[in-house]
Amino acid sequence: MNTSVTDIHETVFGMLRAKLEKPIALTDDTHIVNELGLDSVAVMDFVMEIEDRLDISVPLDRIAEVETLGDLVATVRALKGVQ
Amino acid sequence: MALLDKFAALAAQYGKLETAGANPFNVAFDEVLSPVEARIGGRSILLLGTNNYLGLTYDPAVIDAAVQATQHLGTGTTGSRIANGSYAGHRKLEQALADFYGRRHAMVFSTGYQANLGILSALAGKTDYLILDADSHASIYDGSHLGSAQIIRFRHNDPDDLDKRLGRLAGTPGDKIVVVEGIYSMLGDSAPLRDFAQVKRAHGAYLLVDEAHSLGVLGETGRGLTEAAGVEVDADFIVGTFSKSLGGVGGFCVSDMPGFDILRVVSRPYMFTASLPPSIIAAATEALHQIRLRPQLRHQLIHNAERFYAGLSALGFELGPEPSPVVSSIMPDPQTAFAFWSNLLEAGLYTNVSLPPATPRSLALLRSSVSAAHSTAQIDLALDIFATVGRQMGLIPAARRAAQA
Ligand SMILES: Cc1ncc(COP(=O)(O)O)c(C=O)c1O
C-alpha cells in the first residue's frame, strides 16, 4: 500500500488522471471545481475512490475545505498520518 | 460584478437546455382535475410524475376532514408549537402515527425536508458520526450539515462498504448513526435493509430509515420497507412525509428511543417554524386512516407499477434496477432528457426530469411516478405515448413492441 508522502501524491494524481475524460495538466494549484469541472457529487465520489485505495474515511467537512489538488493531498496525508 | 453573476455558468447551461424544448422546472398547470389529470392551455394532460402514489389528494373523506378543520379551527396556527402551543389535532396525528407504526413516540414536522433537518441535526452531536448512503436525498445531507457531527458516505446500497466504513471507526468514541432510504426517489431502487440491519447490529450503530417514498407503498400494512424486510426492531428511527402517498404536506419521525420527546426543545427545525395548519393535520390524519382501511390502494399501485415497468422495459428503455412506483428511464444526456420530456408533454403526458448533481452517477433521468389512481387504460396510454415519442426520437428500437404482440 502506498503511504509515503510522494506515494500519496502520486496515487491521488494518478487516480484523477485515469478518471478525467480529457487530459488536463494537473498541479498542486489546480482548482478541483473550477478547472476540472467536477460537480459537488463527483468530487465526493472521487474522494470515495481514494478512501478505498488508502483505507481511510474522509469526513465531508474535510472535503468541504478542499479547493485545490494540493489541499486534497494534504487532507489525505493528514488522515493517513503521513505528514 | 452583479450579485447573481456567480450563477452565470448555470444560467447559460439552463438557457441551452431550454432550446431543446420547454423547461420542466418551470411547468405550470392551468387546472388540476384529479390525481392523474390536469389541463395546460386547451390540452388535457395525463399526470405521470406526481408522487401521488395512492391518489389520496381527491379522496372525499380526506377533503371533508380538511374542510371541517378549516371551518372549525381556522386557516393557520400562526406560530410554532413550542412558542404558541399545539392544537389537539397535532397530538392526535402524532398518536395515530405512533399507533400505525407500533412505536412509543412520534413527532410531526412542517415538511418531510424539515423532518430530516430536525432529526439528523439533533440526534448526532459533535463527537458522533452520521454514516449516509451516498445517494441520500438532499434533505438528509442538509440535515447532517445542520448539526455538528462528522459525516461519512458509503457506497449506495452496499452493506459490505458500510461494514468497512463502520469498521474503520471501531474504537473511535461517539455514536454512529446509519441513514438509508426505503425507496430511492431517483431510480426507484430499494435498500437491502436486512443486510444493513445486520451490519448495524454487528457494529452497535443506530439505524434511521427515511420511508418518504415507501410509506403506504411497501409492507403488509403499508409501513414501508422496514416492515417488508422484517427489520422494524432494527430501525431505531423512521422518518417520513405526508407529501407523497398521503397527498398532503408535512413530515414526521417515529421511534421507541427512551427520552425521545426532549428533541422537541432541541430540534431547531421543529422549534423555529410555524406548525402545520389544522386542515393539513386533519387531512394527513384521515389519509393515514385511509391507508389502513384500504390496502387495495397499495395493491393497485403495485399492479400499475409492475405493468408500467414491464411495458417500458419491453419497449427497450433502460430503467432502474427493479419495478417500483418510481420508474426512471436513463437518458443519454440532459439535452435529450429535456427534449424527450417536452415531446411527451406535447403528446399529453406529464413526467419529470432529474439531472445531476441530484441524480446518482451523473445520470440524466426521465422520471415517472405511477399512482393507484391510474386506470389500466391510462397506464397503457402512457406506454403508447412513450413508444411513439421514443421511436420518433430514436431512443428505442423501431416497433419492437409490435413484433412481440
Ligand atoms: C427521501 C426523501 N426524504 C425527504 C423528502 C422531503 O419530503 P417533502 O417534500 O415532504 O419535504 C423527499 C422528497 O421530497 C425524499 O425523496
Coordinates of C-alpha atoms and ligand atoms in Angstrom, one line a residue:
Chain A
M1 CA 0.0 0.0 0.0
N2 CA 1.2 3.5 -0.9
T3 CA 1.7 5.5 2.2
S4 CA 4.8 7.7 1.9
V5 CA 4.4 11.4 1.2
T6 CA 5.3 11.2 -2.5
D7 CA 3.3 8.0 -2.9
I8 CA 0.1 9.6 -1.7
H9 CA 0.7 12.5 -4.1
E10 CA 1.3 10.0 -7.0
T11 CA -1.7 7.9 -6.1
V12 CA -4.2 10.8 -6.0
F13 CA -2.9 12.4 -9.2
G14 CA -2.8 9.0 -11.0
M15 CA -6.3 8.1 -10.0
L16 CA -7.6 11.5 -11.1
R17 CA -5.8 11.3 -14.5
A18 CA -7.4 7.9 -15.1
K19 CA -10.8 9.5 -14.4
L20 CA -10.7 12.7 -16.4
E21 CA -12.1 12.5 -19.9
K22 CA -9.7 14.9 -21.5
P23 CA -6.1 15.3 -20.4
I24 CA -5.6 18.4 -18.3
A25 CA -2.2 19.4 -16.8
L26 CA -2.5 18.8 -13.1
T27 CA -0.6 20.6 -10.4
D28 CA -1.0 21.2 -6.7
D29 CA -2.7 24.5 -7.5
T30 CA -5.3 23.0 -9.9
H31 CA -8.7 24.1 -8.6
I32 CA -10.9 21.0 -8.4
V33 CA -14.3 22.5 -9.2
N34 CA -13.3 25.5 -11.4
E35 CA -10.7 23.8 -13.5
L36 CA -11.6 20.1 -13.6
G37 CA -15.4 20.7 -14.0
L38 CA -16.3 18.2 -11.3
D39 CA -19.6 18.9 -9.5
S40 CA -20.0 18.5 -5.8
V41 CA -21.2 14.9 -6.0
A42 CA -18.5 14.0 -8.5
V43 CA -15.9 15.3 -6.0
M44 CA -17.4 13.2 -3.2
D45 CA -17.4 10.2 -5.4
F46 CA -13.8 10.7 -6.4
V47 CA -12.8 11.0 -2.7
M48 CA -14.6 7.7 -2.1
E49 CA -12.3 6.0 -4.5
I50 CA -9.3 7.5 -2.7
E51 CA -10.8 6.3 0.6
D52 CA -11.0 2.7 -0.7
R53 CA -7.5 2.8 -2.2
L54 CA -5.9 4.1 1.0
D55 CA -8.3 2.6 3.6
I56 CA -9.3 5.9 5.2
S57 CA -12.5 7.7 5.7
V58 CA -12.6 11.4 4.8
P59 CA -15.5 13.2 6.7
L60 CA -17.5 15.6 4.5
D61 CA -16.5 18.7 6.3
R62 CA -12.8 17.9 5.5
I63 CA -13.8 17.6 1.8
A64 CA -15.6 20.9 2.0
E65 CA -12.3 22.6 3.0
V66 CA -10.6 21.3 -0.1
E67 CA -10.2 23.6 -3.1
T68 CA -7.1 22.6 -4.9
L69 CA -5.4 19.2 -5.6
G70 CA -2.7 20.3 -3.1
D71 CA -5.4 20.7 -0.4
L72 CA -6.8 17.3 -1.2
V73 CA -3.4 15.6 -1.0
A74 CA -2.7 17.3 2.3
T75 CA -6.0 16.2 3.7
V76 CA -5.4 12.6 2.7
R77 CA -1.9 12.7 4.1
A78 CA -3.2 14.0 7.4
L79 CA -5.9 11.4 7.7
K80 CA -3.3 8.7 6.8
G81 CA -1.0 10.0 9.4
V82 CA 1.7 10.9 6.9
Q83 CA 3.0 14.5 7.0
Chain B
M1 CA -19.9 42.1 -10.9
A2 CA -23.6 41.7 -10.1
L3 CA -24.7 39.6 -7.1
L4 CA -26.0 36.7 -9.1
D5 CA -23.2 36.6 -11.7
K6 CA -21.8 33.6 -9.7
F7 CA -24.6 31.6 -11.3
A8 CA -23.8 32.7 -14.8
A9 CA -22.5 29.3 -15.9
L10 CA -25.6 27.6 -14.5
A11 CA -27.9 30.1 -16.2
A12 CA -26.2 29.5 -19.5
Q13 CA -26.5 25.8 -19.1
Y14 CA -30.3 26.0 -18.5
G15 CA -30.6 28.5 -21.3
K16 CA -29.1 25.9 -23.6
L17 CA -31.3 23.1 -22.4
E18 CA -34.4 25.2 -22.9
T19 CA -33.6 25.4 -26.6
A20 CA -34.3 21.7 -26.7
G21 CA -37.9 22.3 -25.6
A22 CA -39.9 23.7 -22.7
N23 CA -38.2 23.8 -19.3
P24 CA -39.5 21.1 -17.0
F25 CA -38.5 23.1 -13.9
N26 CA -41.0 25.9 -14.9
V27 CA -44.1 24.0 -15.9
A28 CA -47.4 25.4 -14.6
F29 CA -50.8 23.6 -14.8
D30 CA -53.8 25.8 -15.6
E31 CA -56.1 23.4 -13.8
V32 CA -55.6 20.1 -11.9
L33 CA -58.6 17.9 -12.3
S34 CA -57.8 14.7 -10.4
P35 CA -54.8 12.8 -9.0
V36 CA -53.9 11.8 -12.6
E37 CA -55.4 14.5 -14.9
A38 CA -54.6 18.2 -15.5
R39 CA -55.1 20.9 -18.1
I40 CA -52.4 23.1 -19.7
G41 CA -54.0 25.6 -22.1
G42 CA -56.5 23.7 -24.2
R43 CA -54.8 20.4 -23.7
S44 CA -55.7 17.7 -21.2
I45 CA -52.6 16.1 -19.7
L46 CA -52.2 12.6 -18.1
L47 CA -50.1 13.0 -14.9
L48 CA -47.3 10.5 -14.5
G49 CA -44.9 12.5 -12.3
T50 CA -46.7 13.5 -9.1
N51 CA -45.5 11.1 -6.3
N52 CA -49.3 10.9 -5.6
Y53 CA -48.8 7.2 -5.1
L54 CA -52.2 6.3 -3.7
G55 CA -54.2 9.1 -5.3
L56 CA -55.5 10.4 -2.0
T57 CA -55.4 14.1 -2.9
Y58 CA -59.0 14.0 -4.0
D59 CA -60.3 11.4 -1.6
P60 CA -63.7 12.6 -0.3
A61 CA -63.1 11.7 3.3
V62 CA -59.7 13.5 3.3
I63 CA -61.1 16.6 1.7
D64 CA -64.0 16.6 4.1
A65 CA -61.6 16.4 7.1
A66 CA -59.6 19.3 5.8
V67 CA -62.7 21.4 5.1
Q68 CA -64.2 20.7 8.5
A69 CA -60.9 21.5 10.3
T70 CA -60.6 24.9 8.4
Q71 CA -64.2 25.8 9.3
H72 CA -63.9 25.0 13.0
L73 CA -60.2 25.8 13.7
G74 CA -59.3 28.4 11.1
T75 CA -56.7 28.6 8.4
G76 CA -53.5 28.6 10.3
T77 CA -51.8 28.1 13.7
T78 CA -49.8 31.3 13.3
G79 CA -46.8 30.0 15.2
S80 CA -44.6 27.2 16.3
R81 CA -45.8 24.5 18.8
I82 CA -43.1 25.4 21.3
A83 CA -43.9 29.2 21.3
N84 CA -47.6 29.2 20.5
G85 CA -48.9 25.8 21.6
S86 CA -50.2 22.6 19.9
Y87 CA -53.7 22.1 18.7
A88 CA -55.5 18.9 19.7
G89 CA -55.1 17.7 16.1
H90 CA -51.3 17.8 16.2
R91 CA -51.3 15.5 19.2
K92 CA -53.9 13.2 17.7
L93 CA -51.9 12.9 14.5
E94 CA -48.8 12.0 16.5
Q95 CA -50.7 9.4 18.4
A96 CA -52.1 8.0 15.1
L97 CA -48.6 7.7 13.6
A98 CA -47.2 6.1 16.8
D99 CA -50.1 3.6 16.7
F100 CA -49.7 2.9 13.0
Y101 CA -46.0 2.1 13.4
G102 CA -46.4 0.4 16.8
R103 CA -43.9 2.9 18.3
R104 CA -43.9 4.8 21.6
H105 CA -43.1 8.2 20.1
A106 CA -44.0 10.3 17.1
M107 CA -43.1 13.9 16.2
V108 CA -44.6 15.9 13.4
F109 CA -42.7 18.5 11.3
S110 CA -43.9 21.0 8.8
T111 CA -42.3 19.2 5.8
G112 CA -40.5 16.0 5.2
Y113 CA -37.4 18.0 4.4
Q114 CA -37.6 19.6 7.8
A115 CA -38.2 16.2 9.5
N116 CA -34.7 15.2 8.2
L117 CA -33.2 18.5 9.2
G118 CA -34.8 18.4 12.6
I119 CA -33.9 14.8 13.5
L120 CA -30.5 14.4 12.0
S121 CA -29.2 17.8 13.3
A122 CA -30.5 17.0 16.8
L123 CA -29.6 13.3 17.1
A124 CA -25.9 13.5 16.2
G125 CA -23.6 15.7 18.3
K126 CA -20.0 16.9 17.7
T127 CA -18.3 13.6 18.6
D128 CA -20.9 11.4 16.8
Y129 CA -20.9 10.1 13.2
L130 CA -23.6 10.1 10.6
I131 CA -23.0 7.4 8.0
L132 CA -25.0 8.2 4.9
D133 CA -25.8 6.2 1.8
A134 CA -24.1 8.1 -0.9
D135 CA -27.3 8.6 -2.9
S136 CA -29.2 10.1 0.0
H137 CA -31.8 12.8 -0.6
A138 CA -30.7 16.4 -0.3
S139 CA -32.7 16.8 3.0
I140 CA -30.5 14.1 4.6
Y141 CA -27.3 15.8 3.5
D142 CA -28.6 19.2 4.6
G143 CA -29.9 17.9 7.9
S144 CA -26.5 16.3 8.5
H145 CA -24.7 19.5 7.8
L146 CA -27.0 21.5 10.0
G147 CA -25.7 19.5 13.0
S148 CA -22.1 19.3 14.1
A149 CA -21.5 15.5 13.7
Q150 CA -18.8 14.1 11.3
I151 CA -20.4 12.9 8.1
I152 CA -19.2 9.9 6.2
R153 CA -20.7 8.4 3.0
F154 CA -20.8 4.8 2.0
R155 CA -21.4 3.3 -1.5
H156 CA -25.1 3.3 -2.4
N157 CA -27.0 0.1 -1.3
D158 CA -23.7 -1.6 -0.4
P159 CA -23.8 -3.3 3.0
D160 CA -20.1 -4.5 2.7
D161 CA -19.0 -1.0 2.1
L162 CA -21.0 0.2 5.2
D163 CA -19.4 -2.6 7.1
K164 CA -15.9 -1.4 6.0
R165 CA -16.6 2.2 6.9
L166 CA -18.0 1.3 10.3
G167 CA -15.0 -1.0 10.8
R168 CA -12.6 1.9 10.2
L169 CA -14.4 3.8 13.0
A170 CA -14.1 0.9 15.5
G171 CA -12.7 2.2 18.8
T172 CA -13.5 5.8 17.8
P173 CA -15.6 7.5 20.5
G174 CA -19.1 8.7 19.6
D175 CA -22.3 7.2 18.4
K176 CA -22.7 6.0 14.8
I177 CA -26.0 6.6 13.1
V178 CA -26.6 4.9 9.7
V179 CA -29.0 6.6 7.4
V180 CA -30.7 4.9 4.4
E181 CA -33.9 5.3 2.4
G182 CA -36.7 2.8 1.8
I183 CA -37.2 3.5 -1.9
Y184 CA -34.7 5.9 -3.6
S185 CA -36.6 8.7 -5.4
M186 CA -34.3 8.9 -8.4
L187 CA -34.1 5.3 -9.7
G188 CA -36.8 3.6 -7.6
D189 CA -34.5 1.0 -6.1
S190 CA -34.9 0.0 -2.5
A191 CA -32.3 -0.6 0.2
P192 CA -31.0 -4.2 1.1
L193 CA -32.3 -3.5 4.5
R194 CA -31.9 -6.9 6.1
D195 CA -28.2 -6.8 5.3
F196 CA -27.9 -3.2 6.6
A197 CA -29.7 -4.2 9.8
Q198 CA -27.2 -7.0 10.3
V199 CA -24.2 -4.7 9.8
K200 CA -25.7 -2.1 12.1
R201 CA -26.2 -4.7 14.8
A202 CA -22.7 -6.0 14.4
H203 CA -21.2 -2.6 15.0
G204 CA -23.6 -1.4 17.7
A205 CA -24.7 1.5 15.4
Y206 CA -28.1 3.1 15.2
L207 CA -30.3 3.0 12.1
L208 CA -32.6 5.7 10.6
V209 CA -34.7 4.8 7.6
D210 CA -36.3 7.5 5.5
E211 CA -39.5 6.0 4.2
A212 CA -40.6 9.1 2.2
H213 CA -41.4 7.1 -1.0
S214 CA -42.2 3.7 0.7
L215 CA -44.8 4.7 3.3
G216 CA -48.1 3.3 2.1
V217 CA -46.3 1.6 -0.7
L218 CA -44.3 -1.3 0.8
G219 CA -45.0 -3.8 3.6
E220 CA -48.0 -5.9 4.7
T221 CA -49.8 -2.9 6.2
G222 CA -48.0 -0.1 4.3
R223 CA -45.4 0.7 7.0
G224 CA -42.7 0.7 4.4
L225 CA -39.5 -1.2 3.6
T226 CA -38.7 -1.8 7.2
E227 CA -41.9 -3.8 7.5
A228 CA -41.5 -5.5 4.2
A229 CA -37.9 -6.6 5.1
G230 CA -39.0 -7.6 8.6
V231 CA -36.4 -5.4 10.4
E232 CA -38.6 -3.0 12.2
V233 CA -36.9 -3.7 15.5
D234 CA -33.6 -2.7 14.0
A235 CA -34.8 0.7 12.7
D236 CA -34.3 3.0 15.6
F237 CA -35.9 5.9 13.8
I238 CA -38.3 6.1 10.9
V239 CA -38.7 9.4 9.0
G240 CA -41.4 10.0 6.5
T241 CA -43.5 12.6 4.7
F242 CA -47.2 13.4 4.2
S243 CA -46.4 14.9 0.8
K244 CA -46.4 11.7 -1.3
S245 CA -48.6 8.7 -0.6
L246 CA -50.6 10.8 2.0
G247 CA -51.3 13.5 -0.6
G248 CA -50.7 16.5 1.7
V249 CA -47.6 18.2 3.2
G250 CA -45.6 17.7 6.4
G251 CA -43.1 15.2 7.8
F252 CA -42.6 13.0 10.9
C253 CA -40.3 10.8 12.8
V254 CA -41.4 7.8 14.9
S255 CA -39.2 5.9 17.4
D256 CA -39.1 3.8 20.6
M257 CA -36.0 5.7 21.8
P258 CA -36.3 6.5 25.5
G259 CA -36.4 10.2 26.1
F260 CA -37.4 11.0 22.5
D261 CA -39.6 14.0 23.5
I262 CA -36.6 16.0 24.6
L263 CA -36.0 16.6 20.8
R264 CA -38.9 19.0 20.9
V265 CA -36.9 21.5 22.7
V266 CA -33.6 20.7 21.0
S267 CA -34.5 20.4 17.3
R268 CA -34.4 23.9 15.7
P269 CA -36.3 23.0 12.5
Y270 CA -39.1 21.8 14.9
M271 CA -39.0 24.8 17.2
F272 CA -38.4 27.8 15.0
T273 CA -41.1 27.4 12.3
A274 CA -44.8 27.5 12.3
S275 CA -46.7 24.3 12.9
L276 CA -48.9 22.8 10.2
P277 CA -52.4 24.4 9.8
P278 CA -55.5 22.4 11.1
S279 CA -56.6 21.5 7.6
I280 CA -53.3 19.9 6.7
I281 CA -53.2 18.0 10.0
A282 CA -56.7 16.8 9.7
A283 CA -56.1 15.7 6.1
A284 CA -53.0 13.8 7.0
T285 CA -54.7 12.0 9.9
E286 CA -57.6 11.0 7.6
A287 CA -55.2 9.9 4.8
L288 CA -53.3 7.7 7.2
H289 CA -56.7 6.2 8.3
Q290 CA -57.5 5.5 4.6
I291 CA -54.2 3.7 4.1
R292 CA -55.0 1.4 7.0
L293 CA -58.6 1.0 5.8
R294 CA -57.9 0.3 2.1
P295 CA -55.0 -2.0 1.4
Q296 CA -56.4 -2.4 -2.1
L297 CA -55.0 1.0 -2.9
R298 CA -51.5 -0.3 -2.3
H299 CA -52.2 -3.5 -4.3
Q300 CA -53.5 -1.4 -7.2
L301 CA -50.4 0.8 -7.1
I302 CA -48.0 -2.2 -7.2
H303 CA -50.0 -3.7 -10.1
N304 CA -49.8 -0.4 -12.0
A305 CA -46.1 0.0 -11.2
E306 CA -45.2 -3.5 -12.4
R307 CA -47.3 -3.1 -15.6
F308 CA -45.6 0.2 -16.5
Y309 CA -42.1 -1.0 -15.6
A310 CA -42.5 -4.2 -17.7
G311 CA -44.0 -2.2 -20.6
L312 CA -41.2 0.3 -20.7
S313 CA -38.6 -2.4 -20.4
A314 CA -40.2 -4.4 -23.3
L315 CA -40.0 -1.2 -25.4
G316 CA -36.3 -1.1 -24.9
F317 CA -35.9 1.7 -22.4
E318 CA -33.0 1.4 -19.9
L319 CA -34.6 1.6 -16.5
G320 CA -33.7 1.5 -12.8
P321 CA -32.9 -2.0 -11.3
E322 CA -36.3 -3.0 -10.0
P323 CA -40.0 -2.2 -10.6
S324 CA -41.4 0.3 -8.1
P325 CA -43.8 3.2 -8.3
V326 CA -40.8 5.4 -9.3
V327 CA -39.9 4.3 -12.9
S328 CA -37.0 6.2 -14.4
S329 CA -35.6 5.9 -17.9
I330 CA -31.9 6.6 -18.3
M331 CA -31.3 9.2 -20.9
P332 CA -28.0 9.7 -22.9
D333 CA -27.7 13.3 -21.7
P334 CA -29.6 16.2 -20.2
Q335 CA -30.4 17.7 -23.6
T336 CA -32.1 14.5 -24.7
A337 CA -33.9 14.3 -21.3
F338 CA -35.3 17.8 -21.8
A339 CA -36.3 17.1 -25.4
F340 CA -38.0 13.8 -24.5
W341 CA -39.8 15.3 -21.6
S342 CA -41.0 18.2 -23.8
N343 CA -42.2 15.8 -26.6
L344 CA -44.1 13.6 -24.1
L345 CA -45.8 16.7 -22.7
E346 CA -46.7 17.8 -26.2
A347 CA -48.3 14.4 -26.6
G348 CA -50.3 14.9 -23.4
L349 CA -48.2 13.1 -20.8
Y350 CA -46.5 14.8 -17.8
T351 CA -43.4 13.3 -16.4
N352 CA -40.3 14.6 -14.6
V353 CA -36.7 15.3 -15.5
S354 CA -33.9 14.7 -12.9
L355 CA -30.4 15.9 -13.6
P356 CA -27.0 15.8 -11.9
P357 CA -26.0 16.6 -9.2
A358 CA -29.4 15.5 -7.8
T359 CA -29.0 12.1 -9.6
P360 CA -26.6 9.2 -8.9
R361 CA -23.6 8.6 -11.2
S362 CA -24.4 11.9 -13.0
L363 CA -27.3 10.3 -14.8
A364 CA -29.9 12.3 -16.8
L365 CA -33.3 10.8 -16.0
L366 CA -36.7 10.9 -17.4
R367 CA -38.6 10.0 -14.2
S368 CA -42.2 8.8 -14.0
S369 CA -44.2 8.0 -10.9
V370 CA -47.2 5.7 -11.0
S371 CA -50.4 6.1 -8.9
A372 CA -53.1 3.7 -7.7
A373 CA -55.5 6.2 -9.3
H374 CA -54.2 5.3 -12.8
S375 CA -56.6 3.0 -14.6
T376 CA -55.0 0.2 -16.6
A377 CA -56.1 2.0 -19.7
Q378 CA -54.2 5.1 -18.6
I379 CA -51.0 3.1 -17.9
D380 CA -51.3 1.6 -21.4
L381 CA -51.9 5.0 -22.9
A382 CA -48.8 6.3 -21.2
L383 CA -46.8 3.3 -22.6
D384 CA -48.2 4.1 -26.1
I385 CA -47.0 7.7 -25.8
F386 CA -43.6 6.6 -24.6
A387 CA -43.4 4.2 -27.6
T388 CA -44.4 6.7 -30.2
V389 CA -42.2 9.5 -28.9
G390 CA -39.3 7.3 -28.0
R391 CA -39.3 5.8 -31.6
Q392 CA -39.6 9.2 -33.2
M393 CA -36.6 10.3 -31.3
G394 CA -34.7 7.1 -32.0
L395 CA -34.4 6.4 -28.2
I396 CA -35.7 2.8 -28.6
P397 CA -35.7 0.3 -31.5
A398 CA -38.5 0.7 -34.0
A399 CA -41.7 -1.2 -33.4
R400 CA -40.1 -3.8 -31.2
R401 CA -43.3 -4.0 -29.3
A402 CA -45.4 -4.7 -32.3
A403 CA -43.2 -7.6 -33.2
Q404 CA -43.8 -9.1 -29.8
A405 CA -47.6 -8.6 -29.9
Ligands
LIG1 C1 -36.1 10.6 0.6 C2 -36.8 11.9 0.8 N1 -36.8 12.4 2.0 C3 -37.4 13.6 2.2 C4 -38.1 14.3 1.2 C5 -38.7 15.6 1.6 O1 -40.1 15.5 1.7 P1 -41.0 16.7 1.5 O2 -41.0 17.0 0.0 O3 -42.3 16.3 2.0 O4 -40.4 17.9 2.3 C6 -38.1 13.7 0.0 C7 -38.9 14.3 -1.2 O5 -39.0 15.4 -1.4 C8 -37.4 12.5 -0.3 O6 -37.4 11.9 -1.5

